[in-house]
PDB file of C-alpha atoms in Angstrom:
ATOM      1  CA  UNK P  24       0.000   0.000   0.000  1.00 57.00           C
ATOM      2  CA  UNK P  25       2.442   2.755   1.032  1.00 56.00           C
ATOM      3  CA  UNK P  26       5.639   3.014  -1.354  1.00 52.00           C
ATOM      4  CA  UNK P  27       8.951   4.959  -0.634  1.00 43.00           C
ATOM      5  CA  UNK P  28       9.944   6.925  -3.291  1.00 41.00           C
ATOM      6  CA  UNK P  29      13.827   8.217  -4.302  1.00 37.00           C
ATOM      7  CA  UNK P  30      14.633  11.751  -3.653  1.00 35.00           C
ATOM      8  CA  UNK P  31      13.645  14.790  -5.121  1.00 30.00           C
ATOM      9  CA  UNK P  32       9.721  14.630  -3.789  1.00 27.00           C
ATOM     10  CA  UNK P  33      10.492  17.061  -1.322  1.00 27.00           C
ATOM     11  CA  UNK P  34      12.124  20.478  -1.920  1.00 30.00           C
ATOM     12  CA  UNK P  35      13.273  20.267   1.946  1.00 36.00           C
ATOM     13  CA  UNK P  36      16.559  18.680   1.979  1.00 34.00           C
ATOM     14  CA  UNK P  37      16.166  17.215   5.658  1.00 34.00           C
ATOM     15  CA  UNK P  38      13.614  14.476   4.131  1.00 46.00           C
ATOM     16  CA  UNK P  39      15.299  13.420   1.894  1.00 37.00           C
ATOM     17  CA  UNK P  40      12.694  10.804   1.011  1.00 50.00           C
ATOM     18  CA  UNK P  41       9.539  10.553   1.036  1.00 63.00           C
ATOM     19  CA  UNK P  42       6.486   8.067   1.099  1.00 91.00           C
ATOM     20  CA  UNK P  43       3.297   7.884  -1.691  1.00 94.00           C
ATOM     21  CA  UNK P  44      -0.020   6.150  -0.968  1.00 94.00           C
ATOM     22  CA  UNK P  45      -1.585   5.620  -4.879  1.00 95.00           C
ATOM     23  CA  UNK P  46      -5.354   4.886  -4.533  1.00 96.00           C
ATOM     24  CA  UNK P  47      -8.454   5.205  -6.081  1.00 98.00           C
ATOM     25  CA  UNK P  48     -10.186   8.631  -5.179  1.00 98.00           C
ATOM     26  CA  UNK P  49     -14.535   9.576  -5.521  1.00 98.00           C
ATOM     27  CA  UNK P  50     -16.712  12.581  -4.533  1.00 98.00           C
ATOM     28  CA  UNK P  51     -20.462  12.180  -2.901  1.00 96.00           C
ATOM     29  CA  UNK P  52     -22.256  14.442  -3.626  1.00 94.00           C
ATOM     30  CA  UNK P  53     -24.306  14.911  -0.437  1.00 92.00           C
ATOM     31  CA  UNK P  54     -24.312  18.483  -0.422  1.00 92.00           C
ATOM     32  CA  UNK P  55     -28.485  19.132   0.051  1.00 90.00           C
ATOM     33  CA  UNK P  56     -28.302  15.641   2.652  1.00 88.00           C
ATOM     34  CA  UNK P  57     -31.891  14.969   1.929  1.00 88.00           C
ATOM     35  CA  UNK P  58     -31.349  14.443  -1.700  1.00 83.00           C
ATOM     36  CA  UNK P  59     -27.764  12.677  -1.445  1.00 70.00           C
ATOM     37  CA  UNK P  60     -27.568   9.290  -3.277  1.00 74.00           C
ATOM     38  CA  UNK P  61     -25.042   7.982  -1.591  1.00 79.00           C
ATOM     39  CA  UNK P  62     -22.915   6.300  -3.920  1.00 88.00           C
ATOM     40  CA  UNK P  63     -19.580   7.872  -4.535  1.00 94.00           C
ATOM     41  CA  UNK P  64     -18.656   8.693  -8.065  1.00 95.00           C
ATOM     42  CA  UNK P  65     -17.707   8.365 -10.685  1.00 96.00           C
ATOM     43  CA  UNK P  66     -17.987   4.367 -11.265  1.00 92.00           C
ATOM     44  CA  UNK P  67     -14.954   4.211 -12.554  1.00 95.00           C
ATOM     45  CA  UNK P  68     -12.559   6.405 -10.088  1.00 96.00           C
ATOM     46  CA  UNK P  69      -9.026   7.565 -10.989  1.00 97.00           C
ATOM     47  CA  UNK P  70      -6.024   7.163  -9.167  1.00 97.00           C
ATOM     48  CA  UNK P  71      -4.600  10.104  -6.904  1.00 98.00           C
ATOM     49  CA  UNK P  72      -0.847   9.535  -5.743  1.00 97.00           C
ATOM     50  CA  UNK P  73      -0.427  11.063  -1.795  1.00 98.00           C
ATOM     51  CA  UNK P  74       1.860  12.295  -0.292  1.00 97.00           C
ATOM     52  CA  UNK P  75       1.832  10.734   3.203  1.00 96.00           C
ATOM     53  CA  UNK P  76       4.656  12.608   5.105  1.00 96.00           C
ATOM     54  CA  UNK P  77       2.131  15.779   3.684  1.00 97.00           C
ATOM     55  CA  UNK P  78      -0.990  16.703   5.726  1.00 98.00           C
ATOM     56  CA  UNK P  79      -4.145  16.268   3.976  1.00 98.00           C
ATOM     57  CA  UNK P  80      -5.198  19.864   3.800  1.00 98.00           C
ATOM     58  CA  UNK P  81      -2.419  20.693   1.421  1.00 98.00           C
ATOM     59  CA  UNK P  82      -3.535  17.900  -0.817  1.00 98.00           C
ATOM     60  CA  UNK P  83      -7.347  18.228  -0.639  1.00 98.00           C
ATOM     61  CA  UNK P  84      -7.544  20.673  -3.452  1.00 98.00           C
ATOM     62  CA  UNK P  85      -5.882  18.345  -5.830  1.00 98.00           C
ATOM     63  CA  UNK P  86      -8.330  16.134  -5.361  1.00 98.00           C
ATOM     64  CA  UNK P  87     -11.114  18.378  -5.561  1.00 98.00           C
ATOM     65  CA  UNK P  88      -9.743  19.487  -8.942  1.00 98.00           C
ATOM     66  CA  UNK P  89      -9.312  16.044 -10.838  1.00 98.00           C
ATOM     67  CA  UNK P  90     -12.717  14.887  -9.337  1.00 98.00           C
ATOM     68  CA  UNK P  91     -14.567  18.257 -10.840  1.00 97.00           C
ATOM     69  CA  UNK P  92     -16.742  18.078  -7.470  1.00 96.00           C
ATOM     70  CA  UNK P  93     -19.174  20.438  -6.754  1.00 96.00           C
ATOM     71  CA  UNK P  94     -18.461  20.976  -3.135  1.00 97.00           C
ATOM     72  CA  UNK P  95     -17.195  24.169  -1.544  1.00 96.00           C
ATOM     73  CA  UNK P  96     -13.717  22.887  -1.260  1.00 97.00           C
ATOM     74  CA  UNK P  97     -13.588  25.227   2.283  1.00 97.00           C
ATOM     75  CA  UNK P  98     -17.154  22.692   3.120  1.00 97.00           C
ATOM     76  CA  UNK P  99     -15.243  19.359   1.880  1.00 98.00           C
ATOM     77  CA  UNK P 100     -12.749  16.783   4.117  1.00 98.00           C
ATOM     78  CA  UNK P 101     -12.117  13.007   3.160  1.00 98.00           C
ATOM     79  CA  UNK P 102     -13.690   9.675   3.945  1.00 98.00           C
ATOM     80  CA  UNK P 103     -12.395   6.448   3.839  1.00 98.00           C
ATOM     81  CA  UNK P 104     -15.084   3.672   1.778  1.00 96.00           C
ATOM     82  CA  UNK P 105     -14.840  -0.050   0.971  1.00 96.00           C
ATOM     83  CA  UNK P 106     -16.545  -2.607  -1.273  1.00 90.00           C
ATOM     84  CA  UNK P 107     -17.778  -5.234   0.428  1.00 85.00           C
ATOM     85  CA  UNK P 108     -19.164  -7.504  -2.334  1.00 81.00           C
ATOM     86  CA  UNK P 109     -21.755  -5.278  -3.564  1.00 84.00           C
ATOM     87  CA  UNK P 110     -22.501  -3.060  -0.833  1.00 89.00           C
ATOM     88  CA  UNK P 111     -20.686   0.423  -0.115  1.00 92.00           C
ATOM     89  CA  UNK P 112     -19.076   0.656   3.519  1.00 92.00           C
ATOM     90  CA  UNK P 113     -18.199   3.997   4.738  1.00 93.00           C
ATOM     91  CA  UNK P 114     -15.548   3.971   7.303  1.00 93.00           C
ATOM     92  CA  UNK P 115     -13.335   7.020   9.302  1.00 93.00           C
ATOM     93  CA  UNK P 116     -13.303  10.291   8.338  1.00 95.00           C
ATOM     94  CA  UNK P 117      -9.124  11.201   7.537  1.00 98.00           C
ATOM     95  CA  UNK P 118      -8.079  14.309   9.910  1.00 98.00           C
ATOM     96  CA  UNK P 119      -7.305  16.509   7.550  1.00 98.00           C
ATOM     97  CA  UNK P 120      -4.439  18.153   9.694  1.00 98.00           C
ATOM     98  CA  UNK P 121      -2.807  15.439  10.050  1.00 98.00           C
ATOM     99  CA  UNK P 122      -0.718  13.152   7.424  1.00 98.00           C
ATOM    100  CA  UNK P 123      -1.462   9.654   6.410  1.00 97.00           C
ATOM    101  CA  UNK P 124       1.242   8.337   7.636  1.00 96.00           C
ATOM    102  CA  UNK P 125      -0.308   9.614  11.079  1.00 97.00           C
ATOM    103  CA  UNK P 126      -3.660   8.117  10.605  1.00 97.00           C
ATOM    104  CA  UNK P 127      -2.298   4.611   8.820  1.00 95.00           C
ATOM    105  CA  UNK P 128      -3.059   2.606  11.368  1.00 95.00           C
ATOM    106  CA  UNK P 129      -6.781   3.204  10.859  1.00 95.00           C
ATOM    107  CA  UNK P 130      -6.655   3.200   7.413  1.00 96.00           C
ATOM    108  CA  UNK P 131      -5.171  -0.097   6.843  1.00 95.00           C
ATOM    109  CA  UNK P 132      -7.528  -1.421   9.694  1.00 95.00           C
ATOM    110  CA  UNK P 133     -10.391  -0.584   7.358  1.00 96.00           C
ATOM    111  CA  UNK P 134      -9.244  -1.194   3.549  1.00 94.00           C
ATOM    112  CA  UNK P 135      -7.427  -4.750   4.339  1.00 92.00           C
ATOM    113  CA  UNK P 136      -8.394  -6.778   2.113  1.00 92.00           C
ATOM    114  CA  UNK P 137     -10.967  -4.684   0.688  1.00 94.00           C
ATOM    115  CA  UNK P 138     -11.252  -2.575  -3.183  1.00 95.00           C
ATOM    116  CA  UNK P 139     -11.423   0.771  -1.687  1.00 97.00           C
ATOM    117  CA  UNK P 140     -11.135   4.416  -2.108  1.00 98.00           C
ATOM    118  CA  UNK P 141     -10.639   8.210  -0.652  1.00 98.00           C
ATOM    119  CA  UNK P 142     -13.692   9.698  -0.846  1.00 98.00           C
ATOM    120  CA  UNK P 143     -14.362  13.726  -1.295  1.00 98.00           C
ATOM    121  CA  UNK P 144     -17.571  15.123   0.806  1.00 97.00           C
ATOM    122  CA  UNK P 145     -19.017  17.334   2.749  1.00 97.00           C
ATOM    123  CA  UNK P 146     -17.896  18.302   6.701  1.00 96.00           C
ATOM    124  CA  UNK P 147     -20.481  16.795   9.372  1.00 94.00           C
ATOM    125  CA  UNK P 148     -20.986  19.901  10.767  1.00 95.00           C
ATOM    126  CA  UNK P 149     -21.599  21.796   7.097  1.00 96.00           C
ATOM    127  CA  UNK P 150     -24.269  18.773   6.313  1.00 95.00           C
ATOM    128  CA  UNK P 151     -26.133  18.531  10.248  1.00 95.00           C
ATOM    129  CA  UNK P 152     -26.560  22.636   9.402  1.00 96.00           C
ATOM    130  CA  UNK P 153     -28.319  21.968   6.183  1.00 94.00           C
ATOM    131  CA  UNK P 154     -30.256  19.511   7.753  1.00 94.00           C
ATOM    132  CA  UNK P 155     -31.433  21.828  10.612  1.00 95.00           C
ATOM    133  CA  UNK P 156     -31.551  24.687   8.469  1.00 95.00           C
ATOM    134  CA  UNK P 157     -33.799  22.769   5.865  1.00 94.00           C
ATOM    135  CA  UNK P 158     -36.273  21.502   8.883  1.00 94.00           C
ATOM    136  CA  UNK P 159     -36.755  24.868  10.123  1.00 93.00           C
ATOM    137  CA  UNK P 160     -37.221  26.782   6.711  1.00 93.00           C
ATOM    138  CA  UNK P 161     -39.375  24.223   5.355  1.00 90.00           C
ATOM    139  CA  UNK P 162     -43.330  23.710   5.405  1.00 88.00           C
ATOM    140  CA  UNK P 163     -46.270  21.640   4.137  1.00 88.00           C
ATOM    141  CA  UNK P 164     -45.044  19.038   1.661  1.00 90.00           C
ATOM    142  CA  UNK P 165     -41.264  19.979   1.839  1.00 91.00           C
ATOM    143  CA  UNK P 166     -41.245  19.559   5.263  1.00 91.00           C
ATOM    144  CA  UNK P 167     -42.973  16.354   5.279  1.00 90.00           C
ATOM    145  CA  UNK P 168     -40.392  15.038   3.069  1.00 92.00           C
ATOM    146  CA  UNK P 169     -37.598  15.767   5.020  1.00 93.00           C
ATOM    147  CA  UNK P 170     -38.944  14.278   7.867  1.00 92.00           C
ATOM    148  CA  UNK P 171     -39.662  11.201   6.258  1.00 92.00           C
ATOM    149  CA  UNK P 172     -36.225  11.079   5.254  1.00 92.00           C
ATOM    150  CA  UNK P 173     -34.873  11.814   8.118  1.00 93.00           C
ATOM    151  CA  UNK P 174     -34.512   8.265   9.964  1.00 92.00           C
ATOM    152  CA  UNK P 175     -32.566   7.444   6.445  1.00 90.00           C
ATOM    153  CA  UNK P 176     -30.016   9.338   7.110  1.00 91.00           C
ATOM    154  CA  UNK P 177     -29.489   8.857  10.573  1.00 92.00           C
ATOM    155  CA  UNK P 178     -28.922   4.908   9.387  1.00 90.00           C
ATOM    156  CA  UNK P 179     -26.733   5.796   6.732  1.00 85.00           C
ATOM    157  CA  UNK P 180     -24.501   7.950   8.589  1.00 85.00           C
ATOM    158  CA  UNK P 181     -23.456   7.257  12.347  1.00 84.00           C
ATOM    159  CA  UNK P 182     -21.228   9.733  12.598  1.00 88.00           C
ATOM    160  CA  UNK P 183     -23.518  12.189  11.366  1.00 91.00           C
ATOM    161  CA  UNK P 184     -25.921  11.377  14.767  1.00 92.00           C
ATOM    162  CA  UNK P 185     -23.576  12.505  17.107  1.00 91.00           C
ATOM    163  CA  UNK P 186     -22.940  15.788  15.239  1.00 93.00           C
ATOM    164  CA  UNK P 187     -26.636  16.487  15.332  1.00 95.00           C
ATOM    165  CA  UNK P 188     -27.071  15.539  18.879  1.00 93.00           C
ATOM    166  CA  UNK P 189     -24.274  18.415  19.477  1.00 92.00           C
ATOM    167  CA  UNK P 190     -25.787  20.917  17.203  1.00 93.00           C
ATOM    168  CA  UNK P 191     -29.352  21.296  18.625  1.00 92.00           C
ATOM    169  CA  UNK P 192     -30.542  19.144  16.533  1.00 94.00           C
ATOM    170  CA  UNK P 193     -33.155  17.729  18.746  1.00 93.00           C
ATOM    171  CA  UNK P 194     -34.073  20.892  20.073  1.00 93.00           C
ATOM    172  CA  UNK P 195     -34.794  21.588  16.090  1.00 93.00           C
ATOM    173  CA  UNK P 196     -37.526  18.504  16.164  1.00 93.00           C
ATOM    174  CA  UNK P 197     -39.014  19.232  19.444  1.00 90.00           C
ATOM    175  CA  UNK P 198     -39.741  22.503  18.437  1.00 90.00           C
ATOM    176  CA  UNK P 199     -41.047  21.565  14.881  1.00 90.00           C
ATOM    177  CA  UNK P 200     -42.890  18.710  16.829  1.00 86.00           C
ATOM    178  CA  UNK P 201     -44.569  20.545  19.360  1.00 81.00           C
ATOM    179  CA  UNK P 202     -46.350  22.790  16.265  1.00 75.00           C
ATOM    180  CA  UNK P 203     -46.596  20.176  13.891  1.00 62.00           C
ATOM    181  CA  UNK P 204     -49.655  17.708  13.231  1.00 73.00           C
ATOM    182  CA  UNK P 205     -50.190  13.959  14.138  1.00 79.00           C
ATOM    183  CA  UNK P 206     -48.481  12.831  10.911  1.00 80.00           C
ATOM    184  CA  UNK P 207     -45.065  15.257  11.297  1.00 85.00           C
ATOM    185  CA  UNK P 208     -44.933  14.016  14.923  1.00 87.00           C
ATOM    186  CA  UNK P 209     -45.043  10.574  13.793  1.00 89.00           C
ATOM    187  CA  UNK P 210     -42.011  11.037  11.118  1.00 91.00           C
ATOM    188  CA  UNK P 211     -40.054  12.529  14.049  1.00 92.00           C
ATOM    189  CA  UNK P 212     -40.837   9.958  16.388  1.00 92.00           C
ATOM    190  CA  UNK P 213     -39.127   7.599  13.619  1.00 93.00           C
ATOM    191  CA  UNK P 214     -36.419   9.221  13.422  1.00 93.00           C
ATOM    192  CA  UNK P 215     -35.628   9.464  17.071  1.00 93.00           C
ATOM    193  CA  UNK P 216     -36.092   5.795  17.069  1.00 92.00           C
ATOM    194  CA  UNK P 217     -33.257   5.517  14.722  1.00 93.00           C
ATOM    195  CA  UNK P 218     -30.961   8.076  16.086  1.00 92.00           C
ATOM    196  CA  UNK P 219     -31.622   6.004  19.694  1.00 92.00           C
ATOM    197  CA  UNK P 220     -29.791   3.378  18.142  1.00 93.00           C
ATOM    198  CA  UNK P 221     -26.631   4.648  18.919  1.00 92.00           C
ATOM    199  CA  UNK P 222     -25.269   5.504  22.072  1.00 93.00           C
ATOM    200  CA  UNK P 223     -24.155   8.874  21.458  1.00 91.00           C
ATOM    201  CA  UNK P 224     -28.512   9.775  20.218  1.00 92.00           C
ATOM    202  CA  UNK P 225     -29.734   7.532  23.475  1.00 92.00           C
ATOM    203  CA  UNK P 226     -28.041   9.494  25.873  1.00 93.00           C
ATOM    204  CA  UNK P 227     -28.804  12.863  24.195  1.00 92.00           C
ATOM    205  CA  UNK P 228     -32.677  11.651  24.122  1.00 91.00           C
ATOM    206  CA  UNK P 229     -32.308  10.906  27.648  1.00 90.00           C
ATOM    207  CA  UNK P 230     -30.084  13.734  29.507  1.00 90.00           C
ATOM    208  CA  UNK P 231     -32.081  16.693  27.588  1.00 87.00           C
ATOM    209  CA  UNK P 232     -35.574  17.649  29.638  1.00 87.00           C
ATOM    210  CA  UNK P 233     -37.843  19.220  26.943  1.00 88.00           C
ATOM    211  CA  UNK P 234     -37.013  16.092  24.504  1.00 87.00           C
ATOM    212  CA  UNK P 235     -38.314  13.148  27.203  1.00 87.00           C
ATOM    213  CA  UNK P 236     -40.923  15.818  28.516  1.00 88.00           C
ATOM    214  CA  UNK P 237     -42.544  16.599  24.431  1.00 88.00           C
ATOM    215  CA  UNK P 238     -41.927  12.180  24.620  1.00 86.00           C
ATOM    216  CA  UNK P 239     -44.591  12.405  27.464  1.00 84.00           C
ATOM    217  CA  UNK P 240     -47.536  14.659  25.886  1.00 84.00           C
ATOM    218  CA  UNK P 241     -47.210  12.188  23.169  1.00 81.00           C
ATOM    219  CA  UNK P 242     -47.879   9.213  25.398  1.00 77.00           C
ATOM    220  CA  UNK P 243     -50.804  10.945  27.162  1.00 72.00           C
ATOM    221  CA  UNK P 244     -52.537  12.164  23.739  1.00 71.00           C
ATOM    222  CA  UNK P 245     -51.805   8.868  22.304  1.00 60.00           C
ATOM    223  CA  UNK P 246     -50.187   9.665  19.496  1.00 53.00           C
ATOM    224  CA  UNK P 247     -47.171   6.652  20.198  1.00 52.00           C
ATOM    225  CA  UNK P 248     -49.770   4.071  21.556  1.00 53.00           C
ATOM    226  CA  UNK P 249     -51.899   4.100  18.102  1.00 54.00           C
ATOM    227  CA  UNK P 250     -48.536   4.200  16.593  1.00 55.00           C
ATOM    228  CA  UNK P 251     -47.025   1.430  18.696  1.00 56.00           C
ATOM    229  CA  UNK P 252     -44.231   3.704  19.651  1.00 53.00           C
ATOM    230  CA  UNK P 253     -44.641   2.187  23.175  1.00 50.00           C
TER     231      UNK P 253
END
């Protein structure tokens, strides 16, 4: 995986040498996340030679160039994604101020033994704003959308629930719960089933008062026993 190369990489004559990392690079284009397919392209990726003694930052924007993404590359950082068979596995996000040489103990953790690739998106925090931001702006059949899709991407993304837990994010669906109707509240409701899931959502669910108290109202108007919430 990682190949030492002669001299002359480096400018800096105290290294000498240096080390490369050739792999296979993508973009996702998940920059609206309630319209993001979730399939890295393109199908057929190119090949971006690292720099791994280099930290990421200084290399993102050659990636963003030969993959012609649309991100903001200021919005953008780097995930790591396998092939397992025929289903996509996203793994660790790559510090970007750090080098790969840094992080290769998680990268080779994931890819072993695995056809896998860098992959160009957008930050957590960038994508759990457009998410609250969309929630809050949104009405009527818009809004009902993103709700529905809502529990989606809390499966797809795990890393994405604890940003959103951080963020307000569930102070976002309490208060679009506590004005919505019967069928908004029950598209929430599914999604905090999903996002309870994982630890980091359970715990945010449970140590934040006006979530479990809204939870409560529910019970007593029945909205989660017709449901079968509870």
């Amino acid at each position: 995986m990682w190949q030492t190369q002669g001299k002359g990489i480096f400018t800096d004559n105290s290294n000498p040498s240096s080390s490369t990392l050739q792999c296979r690079i993508q973009f996702l284009d998940d920059i609206d996340p309630f319209s993001s397919v979730n399939l890295p392209e393109p199908a057929r990726p190119p090949s971006f030679t690292f720099l791994t003694s280099t930290i990421l930052s200084n290399q993102i924007h050659s990636v963003h160039k030969i993959l012609d993404a649309p991100h903001n590359i200021s919005d953008s950082t780097l995930e790591l994604c396998r092939q397992d068979g025929s289903k996509t596995e996203f793994g660790p996000y790559l510090e970007l101020d750090q080098t790969l040489d840094e992080q290769r103990e998680d990268i080779e953790a994931f890819t072993q033994g695995f056809k896998w690739s860098i992959v160009l998106r957008t930050q957590l925090n960038v994508r759990v704003q457009a998410c609250i931001d969309k929630l809050l702006n949104s009405d009527g059949r818009e809004l009902r959308r993103s709700l529905f899709s809502l529990k989606q991407i809390f499966q797809d993304d795990k890393d994405l629930v604890h940003e959103f837990v951080n963020n307000q994010g569930l102070q976002c669906l309490i208060k679009i719960g506590g004005a919505a109707d019967q069928n908004y509240q029950n598209y929430i409701l599914r999604a905090l089933g999903q996002l309870m899931l994982y630890v980091d959502g359970m715990n945010a669910v449970i140590n934040q008062n006006e979530v479990v108290q809204w939870l409560y109202s529910l019970v007593e108007s029945n909205v989660c026993k017709k449901n079968n919430f509870f």
